[in-house]
Amino acid sequence: MTENILPRHQFEVSPENSHYSKKIVRSARIKETLIKSYFAAAGTAALIFIILIFIFLFKEGINAFNNIGLSDFIYGTRTMEDGTVKTVYEWYPTSENARYSLLPLLLGTLLTAIPATLISTVLGVAAGIYLSEIAHPKAKEFLKPVLELFAAIPTVVLGFIMLVIGATFFQDLLHPANRLNAFVASVGLTLVIIPVIASLTEDALRSIPMDLRNAAYGLGATKWQTISKVILPAAFSGVSASIILGFGRAIGETMIVLMASGNAANFTMEIFRSARTMTATIAAEMGEVSQGSDHYYALFFIGVVLFVITFFLNLIAEMIISKMRKKNTF
Amino acid sequence: MKELKISVKNLYLKYGEKTALDDISMDITSKQVTAFIGPSGCGKSTFLRVLNRMNDLIDNCSITGEVLIDGIDIYDKNLDVVNLRKRIGMVFQKSNLFPKTIFENIVFGPRLNGVNDKNTLNEIVEKTCRQAAIWDEVKDRLNEPALSLSGGQQQRLCIARALAVEPDILLMDEPASALDPISTAKIEELIHELKKNYTIVIVTHNMQQAARVSDYTAFFYMGKLIEIDKTTRIFTKPSVKQTEDYITGRFG
């Protein structure tokens, strides 16, 4: 091609309209700058708020060490009726001889969050695969919004359902040691986590290019072989991210565990006993604690511990995923 | 007289109400290269996908007519599509290697067939890579990610992967359209080599390429097969005016 497609003069500023176009250029430039600084300010503000939350949390949490030692957060001592002194793992912040062991709360959190994540992973990933790979487009059009709506149900409603209906159902079915227990709470948690995992898994699977599916089918793979050997491995990082997010949600969830777990800080590994999580403890006690007391700061310290746990969980998961991605092999 | 490999009779294909292929009949000869040419949207790629039933994956796509491969109707209800696709290798326009190692990409098909013996797999990899003229470039890096190869290498690896299932037909959908001239030349050379053992059907936008690599050329236009004949004849004295117009660049 030797000729220009567009006549040249269209791009040149002729003397009579040069003043006008200069004006346009200037106003466009101002607009660009304004838009840019608006987004920069909004982004920075969000970041600053988050950082301030951390600073506040740590500042209050650190005060817990004014009167409580680090060891007190792990174990306490109790004088028994016969006068002997025993080492105990109890959360009794309002007792005369206050005990601040976080271990029962930590166990409560893990005992509800881990089973909930395991159940939700199995069901949620399967639901995601169904939505992305198997469901008829029309069925999917209906199911995906329903699933997302489910994630939007206030957790207090789910907690109430588990408290009233779920707990009775499992009591009749499994005869647990306590009617309200960690298992009932984790089933309640799955109601919020399954939609999270299913929806994000579906997104991850759908983002795998059609080319890869064609390649697998072209080589004679069946639908299931294509899903299990090509699509799931290719979407590995997205699917793992959905599970990690689900686990984070399980640890952070408050209302369901507060209502359905029995809310007794037992130092136990038994899933059918009442439990109490860290989040539920903060929610239940923060309203009644006297500000500035040891108990008040101890609750903030629980917040710090929660933050540290989720932070490291995310960090480790991120490292695993980026390593897998770098290797690019499954 | 050459042996007949694929025979298509009165094939119609519709996407919903829209007719995409209109009464196609053609015979494809064994161990020869047949090229499909025609303007975009003329149905040549769709027709290629009819031959290994890749259109099954598309909703609201309906097919009538008969497609015989080695005398067997591939649209027979009792036919196992998965087995059919194992007999027919396919190479796509864009290389679509899996995000796995070079080795794992090639052995993907054999593994589906239950081959897991390490020695056998090694043999398959070496054999197919040599066939696809990429062995020297990948032999020292079989465990590296396949996606770290260059575009041309990736496309030849796709060919190696397709050969690993030991097909007797190779379908190629514009295999060189995204490649530079040197890689294109390599692919064309490869096609020449492969036709000794495989029946090759290639869709191409590039008429010079069709003239260079194929023994037979079919010209498609608006969902219809206008003409199929020996390539030398199509490019010198085609019997239909439309073909001549297209080849001489008067339209399309």
Coordinates of C-alpha atoms in Angstrom, one line a residue, chain B residues 38-145:
Chain B
G38 CA -12.9 -20.4 0.4
P39 CA -13.7 -17.0 1.9
S40 CA -14.3 -16.6 5.7
G41 CA -17.6 -18.0 6.8
C42 CA -18.0 -20.3 3.8
G43 CA -18.3 -23.4 6.0
K44 CA -14.9 -25.0 5.3
S45 CA -14.0 -25.1 9.0
T46 CA -17.4 -26.3 10.0
F47 CA -17.1 -29.1 7.4
L48 CA -13.8 -30.1 8.8
R49 CA -15.3 -30.4 12.2
V50 CA -18.1 -32.6 10.8
L51 CA -15.4 -35.2 10.0
N52 CA -14.6 -35.9 13.6
R53 CA -17.9 -34.8 15.1
M54 CA -16.5 -31.8 16.9
N55 CA -19.8 -30.1 16.1
D56 CA -21.5 -32.4 18.6
L57 CA -20.2 -30.0 21.3
I58 CA -22.2 -27.1 19.9
D59 CA -25.8 -26.8 21.0
N60 CA -28.6 -26.5 18.4
C61 CA -26.4 -27.9 15.7
S62 CA -28.2 -30.5 13.6
I63 CA -26.7 -32.6 10.8
T64 CA -28.3 -34.8 8.1
G65 CA -26.6 -36.8 5.4
E66 CA -24.0 -39.5 5.5
V67 CA -20.3 -39.4 6.4
L68 CA -18.5 -42.7 5.8
I69 CA -14.9 -43.2 7.0
D70 CA -13.5 -46.5 5.8
G71 CA -17.1 -47.4 4.9
I72 CA -18.5 -46.8 8.4
D73 CA -21.1 -44.2 9.0
I74 CA -19.7 -42.0 11.7
Y75 CA -23.0 -40.5 12.5
D76 CA -24.4 -43.9 13.4
K77 CA -26.2 -43.8 16.8
N78 CA -24.2 -46.8 18.0
L79 CA -20.8 -45.3 17.1
D80 CA -18.5 -44.3 20.0
V81 CA -17.5 -40.7 19.3
V82 CA -14.6 -41.0 21.6
N83 CA -13.1 -43.8 19.6
L84 CA -13.8 -42.0 16.4
R85 CA -11.8 -39.0 17.6
K86 CA -8.9 -41.2 18.7
R87 CA -8.7 -42.3 15.0
I88 CA -8.7 -38.8 13.8
G89 CA -6.1 -36.3 14.9
M90 CA -6.9 -32.6 14.9
V91 CA -4.7 -29.6 14.8
F92 CA -6.3 -26.2 15.4
Q93 CA -5.7 -22.7 14.2
K94 CA -4.2 -21.5 17.4
S95 CA -1.9 -23.9 19.2
N96 CA -3.8 -25.2 22.2
L97 CA -1.3 -27.0 24.3
F98 CA -2.2 -27.9 27.8
P99 CA -0.5 -26.0 30.6
K100 CA 1.6 -29.1 31.3
T101 CA 5.1 -30.2 30.4
I102 CA 6.1 -31.0 26.8
F103 CA 6.2 -34.6 27.7
E104 CA 2.8 -34.7 29.4
N105 CA 1.2 -32.9 26.4
I106 CA 2.3 -35.6 24.0
V107 CA 1.4 -38.5 26.2
F108 CA -2.0 -37.1 27.0
G109 CA -3.8 -39.1 24.3
P110 CA -1.9 -42.4 25.0
R111 CA -2.6 -42.0 28.7
L112 CA -6.3 -41.7 28.0
N113 CA -6.0 -45.1 26.2
G114 CA -4.5 -46.5 29.4
V115 CA -0.8 -46.5 28.4
N116 CA 1.2 -45.7 31.5
D117 CA 4.4 -47.7 31.0
K118 CA 7.2 -45.2 31.2
N119 CA 9.3 -46.8 28.5
T120 CA 6.4 -47.1 26.1
L121 CA 5.6 -43.4 26.7
N122 CA 9.2 -42.4 26.1
E123 CA 9.2 -44.2 22.8
I124 CA 5.9 -42.6 21.8
V125 CA 7.3 -39.1 22.6
E126 CA 10.5 -39.7 20.6
K127 CA 8.7 -41.2 17.7
T128 CA 6.0 -38.6 17.4
C129 CA 8.4 -35.7 18.0
R130 CA 10.6 -37.0 15.2
Q131 CA 7.6 -37.3 12.9
A132 CA 6.6 -33.7 13.7
A133 CA 10.2 -32.6 13.1
I134 CA 10.6 -31.1 16.6
W135 CA 12.6 -33.8 18.4
D136 CA 15.9 -31.9 18.1
E137 CA 14.4 -28.8 19.6
V138 CA 12.7 -30.4 22.6
K139 CA 14.6 -33.6 23.4
D140 CA 16.6 -31.8 26.2
R141 CA 13.7 -30.0 27.6
L142 CA 10.8 -32.5 27.7
N143 CA 10.0 -31.6 31.3
E144 CA 9.7 -27.9 30.7
P145 CA 6.3 -26.2 30.4

